[in-house]
Short mmCIF file of C-alpha atoms and ligand atoms in Angstrom, two decimals:
data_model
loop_
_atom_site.label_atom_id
_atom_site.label_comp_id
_atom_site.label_asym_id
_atom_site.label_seq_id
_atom_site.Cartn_x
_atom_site.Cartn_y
_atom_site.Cartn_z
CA UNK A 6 45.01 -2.88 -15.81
CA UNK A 7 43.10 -6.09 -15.75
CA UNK A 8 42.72 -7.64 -19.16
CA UNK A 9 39.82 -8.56 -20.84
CA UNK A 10 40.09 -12.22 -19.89
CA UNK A 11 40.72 -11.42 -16.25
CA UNK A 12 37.53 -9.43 -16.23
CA UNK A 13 35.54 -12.12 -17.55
CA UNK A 14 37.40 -14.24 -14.62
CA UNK A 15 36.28 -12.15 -12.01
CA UNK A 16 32.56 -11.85 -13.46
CA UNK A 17 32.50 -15.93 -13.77
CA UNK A 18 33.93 -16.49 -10.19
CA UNK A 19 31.12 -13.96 -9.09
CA UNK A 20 28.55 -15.94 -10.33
CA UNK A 21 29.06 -18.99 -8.07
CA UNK A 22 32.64 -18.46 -6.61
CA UNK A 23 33.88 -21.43 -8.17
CA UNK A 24 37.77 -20.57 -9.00
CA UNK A 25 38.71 -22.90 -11.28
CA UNK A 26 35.17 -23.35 -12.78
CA UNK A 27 35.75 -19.29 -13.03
CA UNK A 28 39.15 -19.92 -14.96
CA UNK A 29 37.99 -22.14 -17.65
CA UNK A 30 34.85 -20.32 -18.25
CA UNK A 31 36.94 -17.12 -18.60
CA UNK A 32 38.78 -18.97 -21.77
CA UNK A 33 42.06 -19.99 -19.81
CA UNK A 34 43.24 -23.24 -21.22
CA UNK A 35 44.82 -24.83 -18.38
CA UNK A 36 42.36 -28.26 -17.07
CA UNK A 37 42.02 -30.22 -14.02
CA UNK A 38 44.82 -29.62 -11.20
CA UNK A 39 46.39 -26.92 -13.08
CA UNK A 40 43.60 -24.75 -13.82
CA UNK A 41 42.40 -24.94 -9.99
CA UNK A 42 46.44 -24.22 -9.23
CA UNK A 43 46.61 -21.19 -11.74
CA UNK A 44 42.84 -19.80 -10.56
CA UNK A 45 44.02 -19.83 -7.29
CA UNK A 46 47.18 -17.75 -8.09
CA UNK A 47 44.93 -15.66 -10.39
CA UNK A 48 42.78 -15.16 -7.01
CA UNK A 49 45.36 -13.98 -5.47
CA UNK A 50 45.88 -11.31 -7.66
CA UNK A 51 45.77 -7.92 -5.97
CA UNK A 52 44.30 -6.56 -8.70
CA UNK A 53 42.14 -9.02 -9.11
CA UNK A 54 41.46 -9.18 -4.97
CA UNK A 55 40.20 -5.45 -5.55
CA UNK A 56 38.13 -6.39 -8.46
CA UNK A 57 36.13 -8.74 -6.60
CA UNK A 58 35.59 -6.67 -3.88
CA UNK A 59 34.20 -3.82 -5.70
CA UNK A 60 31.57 -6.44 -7.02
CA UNK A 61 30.82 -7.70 -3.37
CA UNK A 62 30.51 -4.33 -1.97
CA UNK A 63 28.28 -3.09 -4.90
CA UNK A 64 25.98 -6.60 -4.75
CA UNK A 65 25.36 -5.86 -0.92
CA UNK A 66 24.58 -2.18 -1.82
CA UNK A 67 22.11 -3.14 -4.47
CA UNK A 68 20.83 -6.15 -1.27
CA UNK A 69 20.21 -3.37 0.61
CA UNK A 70 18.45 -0.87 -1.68
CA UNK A 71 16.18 -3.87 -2.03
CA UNK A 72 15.68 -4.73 0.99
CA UNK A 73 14.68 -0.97 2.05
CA UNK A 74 12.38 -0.92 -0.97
CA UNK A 75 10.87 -3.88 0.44
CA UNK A 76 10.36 -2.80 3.87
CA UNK A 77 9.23 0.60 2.51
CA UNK A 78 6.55 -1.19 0.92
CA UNK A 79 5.61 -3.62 3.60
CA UNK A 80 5.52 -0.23 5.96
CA UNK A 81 3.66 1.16 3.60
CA UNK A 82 0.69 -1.94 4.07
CA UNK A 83 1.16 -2.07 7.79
CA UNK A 84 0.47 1.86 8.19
CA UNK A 85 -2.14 2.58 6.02
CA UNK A 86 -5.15 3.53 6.87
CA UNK A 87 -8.57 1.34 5.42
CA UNK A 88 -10.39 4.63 5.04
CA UNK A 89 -9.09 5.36 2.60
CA UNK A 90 -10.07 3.07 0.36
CA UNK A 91 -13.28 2.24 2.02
CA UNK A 92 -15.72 4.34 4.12
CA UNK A 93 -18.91 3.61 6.08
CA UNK A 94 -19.78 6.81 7.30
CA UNK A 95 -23.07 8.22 9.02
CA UNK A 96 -25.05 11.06 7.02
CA UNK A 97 -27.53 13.29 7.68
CA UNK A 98 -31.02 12.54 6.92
CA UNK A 99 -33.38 14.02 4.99
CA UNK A 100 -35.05 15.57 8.13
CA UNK A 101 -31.76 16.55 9.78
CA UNK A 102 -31.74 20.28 8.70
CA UNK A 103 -35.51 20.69 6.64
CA UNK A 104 -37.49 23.77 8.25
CA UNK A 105 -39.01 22.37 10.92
CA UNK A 106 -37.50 19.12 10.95
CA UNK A 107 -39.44 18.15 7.59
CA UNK A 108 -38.28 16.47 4.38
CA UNK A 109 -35.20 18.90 3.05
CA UNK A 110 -35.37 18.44 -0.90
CA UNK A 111 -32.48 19.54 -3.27
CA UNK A 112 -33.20 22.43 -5.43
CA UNK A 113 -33.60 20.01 -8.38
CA UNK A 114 -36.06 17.75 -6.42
CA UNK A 115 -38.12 20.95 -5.95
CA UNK A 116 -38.52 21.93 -9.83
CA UNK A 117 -39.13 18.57 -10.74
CA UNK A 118 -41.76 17.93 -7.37
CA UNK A 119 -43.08 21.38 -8.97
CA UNK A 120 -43.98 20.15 -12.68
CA UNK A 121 -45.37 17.49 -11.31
CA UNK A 122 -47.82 19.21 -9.30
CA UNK A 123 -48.41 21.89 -11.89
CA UNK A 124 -49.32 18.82 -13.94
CA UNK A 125 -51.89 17.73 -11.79
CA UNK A 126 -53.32 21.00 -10.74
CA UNK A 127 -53.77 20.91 -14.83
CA UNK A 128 -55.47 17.36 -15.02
CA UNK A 129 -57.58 18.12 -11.95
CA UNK A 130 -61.26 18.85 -12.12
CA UNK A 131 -62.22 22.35 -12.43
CA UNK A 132 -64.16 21.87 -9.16
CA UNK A 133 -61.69 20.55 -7.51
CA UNK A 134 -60.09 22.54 -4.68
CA UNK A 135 -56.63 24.42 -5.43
CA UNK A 136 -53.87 23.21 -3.33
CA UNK A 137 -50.65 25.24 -2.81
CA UNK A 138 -47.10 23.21 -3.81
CA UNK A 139 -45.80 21.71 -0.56
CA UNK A 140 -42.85 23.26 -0.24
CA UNK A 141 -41.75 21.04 2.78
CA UNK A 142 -38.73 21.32 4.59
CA UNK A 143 -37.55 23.80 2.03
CA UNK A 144 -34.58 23.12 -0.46
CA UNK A 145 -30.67 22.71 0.59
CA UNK A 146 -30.03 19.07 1.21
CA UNK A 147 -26.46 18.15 1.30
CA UNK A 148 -25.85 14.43 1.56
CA UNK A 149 -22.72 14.50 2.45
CA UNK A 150 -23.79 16.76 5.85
CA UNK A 151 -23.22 15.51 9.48
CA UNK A 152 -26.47 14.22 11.25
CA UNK A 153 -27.73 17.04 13.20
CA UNK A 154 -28.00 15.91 16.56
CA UNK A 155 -31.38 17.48 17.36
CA UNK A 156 -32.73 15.45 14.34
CA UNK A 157 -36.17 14.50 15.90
CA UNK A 158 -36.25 11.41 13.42
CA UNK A 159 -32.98 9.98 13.26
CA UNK A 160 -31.99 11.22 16.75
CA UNK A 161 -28.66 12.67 15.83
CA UNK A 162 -27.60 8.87 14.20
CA UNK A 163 -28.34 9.85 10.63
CA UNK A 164 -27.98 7.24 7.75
CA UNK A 165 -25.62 4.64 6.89
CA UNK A 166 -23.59 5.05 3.31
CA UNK A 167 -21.01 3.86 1.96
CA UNK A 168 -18.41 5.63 0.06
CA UNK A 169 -15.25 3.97 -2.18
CA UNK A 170 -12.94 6.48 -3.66
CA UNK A 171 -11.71 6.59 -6.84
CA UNK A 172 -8.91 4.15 -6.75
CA UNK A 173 -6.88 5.28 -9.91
CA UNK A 174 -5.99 8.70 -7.31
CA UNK A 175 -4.50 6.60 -4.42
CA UNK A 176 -1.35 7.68 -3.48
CA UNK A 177 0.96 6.65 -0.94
CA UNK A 178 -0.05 3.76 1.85
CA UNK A 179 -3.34 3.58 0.47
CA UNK A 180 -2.46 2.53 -3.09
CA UNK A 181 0.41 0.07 -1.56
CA UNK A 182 -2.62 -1.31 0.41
CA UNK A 183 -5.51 -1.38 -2.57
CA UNK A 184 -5.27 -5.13 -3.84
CA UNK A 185 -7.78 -4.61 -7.15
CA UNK A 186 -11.72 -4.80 -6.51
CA UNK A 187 -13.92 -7.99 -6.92
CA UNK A 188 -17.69 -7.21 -8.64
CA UNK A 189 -20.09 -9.62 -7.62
CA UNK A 190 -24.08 -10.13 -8.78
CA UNK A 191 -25.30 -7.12 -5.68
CA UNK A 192 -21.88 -6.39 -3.98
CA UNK A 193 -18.44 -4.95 -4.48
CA UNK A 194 -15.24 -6.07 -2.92
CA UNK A 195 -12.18 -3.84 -2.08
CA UNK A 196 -9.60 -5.92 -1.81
CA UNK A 197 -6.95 -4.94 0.87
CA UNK A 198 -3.48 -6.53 1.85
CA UNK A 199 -3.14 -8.38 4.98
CA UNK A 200 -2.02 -5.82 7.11
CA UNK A 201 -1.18 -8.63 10.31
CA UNK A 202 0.99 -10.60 7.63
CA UNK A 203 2.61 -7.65 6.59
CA UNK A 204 3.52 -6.66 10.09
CA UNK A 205 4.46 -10.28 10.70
CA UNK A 206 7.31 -9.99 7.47
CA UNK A 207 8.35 -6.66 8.56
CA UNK A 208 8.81 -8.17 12.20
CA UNK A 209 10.90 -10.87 10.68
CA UNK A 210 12.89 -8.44 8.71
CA UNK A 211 13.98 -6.37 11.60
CA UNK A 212 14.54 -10.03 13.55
CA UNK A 213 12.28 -9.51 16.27
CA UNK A 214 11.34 -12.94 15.48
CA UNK A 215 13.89 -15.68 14.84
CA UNK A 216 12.67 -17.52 11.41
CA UNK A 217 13.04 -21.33 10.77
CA UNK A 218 15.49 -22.62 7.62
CA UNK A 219 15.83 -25.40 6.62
CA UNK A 220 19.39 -25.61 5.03
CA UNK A 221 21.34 -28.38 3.32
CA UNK A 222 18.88 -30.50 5.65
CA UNK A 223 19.45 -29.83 8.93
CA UNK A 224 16.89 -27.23 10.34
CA UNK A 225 18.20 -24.56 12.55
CA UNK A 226 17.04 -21.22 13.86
CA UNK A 227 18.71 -18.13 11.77
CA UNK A 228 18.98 -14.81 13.21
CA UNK A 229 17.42 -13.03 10.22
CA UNK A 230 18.40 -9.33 11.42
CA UNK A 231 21.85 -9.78 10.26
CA UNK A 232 20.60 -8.96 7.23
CA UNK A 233 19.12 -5.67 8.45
CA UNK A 234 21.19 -2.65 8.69
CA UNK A 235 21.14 -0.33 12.02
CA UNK A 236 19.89 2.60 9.75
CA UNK A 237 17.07 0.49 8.37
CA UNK A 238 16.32 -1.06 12.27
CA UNK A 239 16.24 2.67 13.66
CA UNK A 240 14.03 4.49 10.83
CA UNK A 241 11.24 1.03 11.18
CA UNK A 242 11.69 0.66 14.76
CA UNK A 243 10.58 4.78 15.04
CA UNK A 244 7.96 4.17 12.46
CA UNK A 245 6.21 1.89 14.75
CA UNK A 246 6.69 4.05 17.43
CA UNK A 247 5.74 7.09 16.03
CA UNK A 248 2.49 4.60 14.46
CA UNK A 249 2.17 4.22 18.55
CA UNK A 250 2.15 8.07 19.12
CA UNK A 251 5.59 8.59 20.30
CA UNK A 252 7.18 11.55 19.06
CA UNK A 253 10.82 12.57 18.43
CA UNK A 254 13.31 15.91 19.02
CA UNK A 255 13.97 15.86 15.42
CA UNK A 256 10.45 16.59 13.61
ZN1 ZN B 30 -31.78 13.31 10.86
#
């Protein structure tokens, strides 16, 4: 059983795997040549050995948690879809689906198109001719319709809207995508991640590019996929296929 000093040994040397800076920080007395002598031995402990690989092991578990949280999110940009935070989409028009092709009102439009005209039929003279309520294209328009093709005045094209969902109910991709919103004097903003960046780090991460570091001053090219475990490499690399339409046996 490791004492309480050796402990704090092991947790010192762990932060930056300096022995003997490990030894004296852990409240050994020995200085100089003799504490880097008696770290060593300490070191050498097999109990102590075991210690510090338990902490390596569970530091490059915790790397890689991280690291799949961050490729999970970076995934997450890369795959979303813009739609669903933003929508230009073609509606019908008001004459898409009114009898006869004429203006369609809402049934609301028609009682207050009704007072109106019961207003005026009141105001008019008494000689004036009576004129029926124009009912129109009838009631039943439904913005959020489909043109009708056979729409004699849009032709089938309908009109242009624009839609932004409620962004406090994103879930998934989307909200990983949604970057806040940006309210100017006559416009809104949805702000979006960079999806081509994103792709860019998650290409890095897998190393399917080789990334520049500079180190200790010398610049060299570092294989960053080292880093990457094959799990990790074979659940992106089917994402992007499956992103590409590929399918696989096990779904
Ligand atoms: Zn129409």
């Amino acid at each position: 059983m490791a004492t309480a000093k050796q402990l704090r040994f092991v947790d010192e040397f762990m932060v930056d795997r300096n022995a003997s800076r490990a030894y004296q920080a852990a409240g050994y007395t020995a200085k100089g040549n003799s504490a880097e002598v008696a770290a060593c031995r300490l070191l050498r402990d097999p109990e102590i050995q075991a210690l510090v690989e338990q902490r390596e092991a569970d530091l490059r578990e915790r790397v890689e948690v991280r690291q799949e949280q961050v490729v999970d999110l970076l995934w997450d940009i890369a795959r979303a879809d813009a739609n669903d935070l933003i929508q230009h989409r073609r509606l019908c028009c008001r004459y898409c689906y009114g009898d006869g092709h004429r203006y369609q009102r809402t049934a609301g439009e028609r009682e207050r198109d009704v007072a109106l005209w019961e207003a005026e039929q009141r105001e008019a003279q008494d000689d004036a001719p009576v004129t029926a309520f124009d009912e129109m294209g009838g009631i039943g328009y439904h913005k959020l319709k489909a043109p009708n093709p056979d729409c004699p005045e849009c032709f089938g094209e309908g009109v242009s809207d624009i839609f932004i969902p409620d962004t406090r109910l994103l879930t998934g991709p989307a909200r990983t995508l949604y970057a806040g919103v940006k309210v100017m004097k006559n416009s809104i903003e949805v702000k979006m991640h960079s999806r081509v960046d994103t792709l860019n780090k998650v290409g890095q991460h897998l190393g399917m590019f080789k990334e520049v570091h500079e180190h200790r001053g010398a610049v060299g090219i570092v294989d960053v996929s080292e880093h990457v475990t094959a799990d990790m490499k074979e659940r992106v690399a089917k994402e992007m296929l499956r992103g590409a339409g590929y399918a696989f046996d096990d779904e």
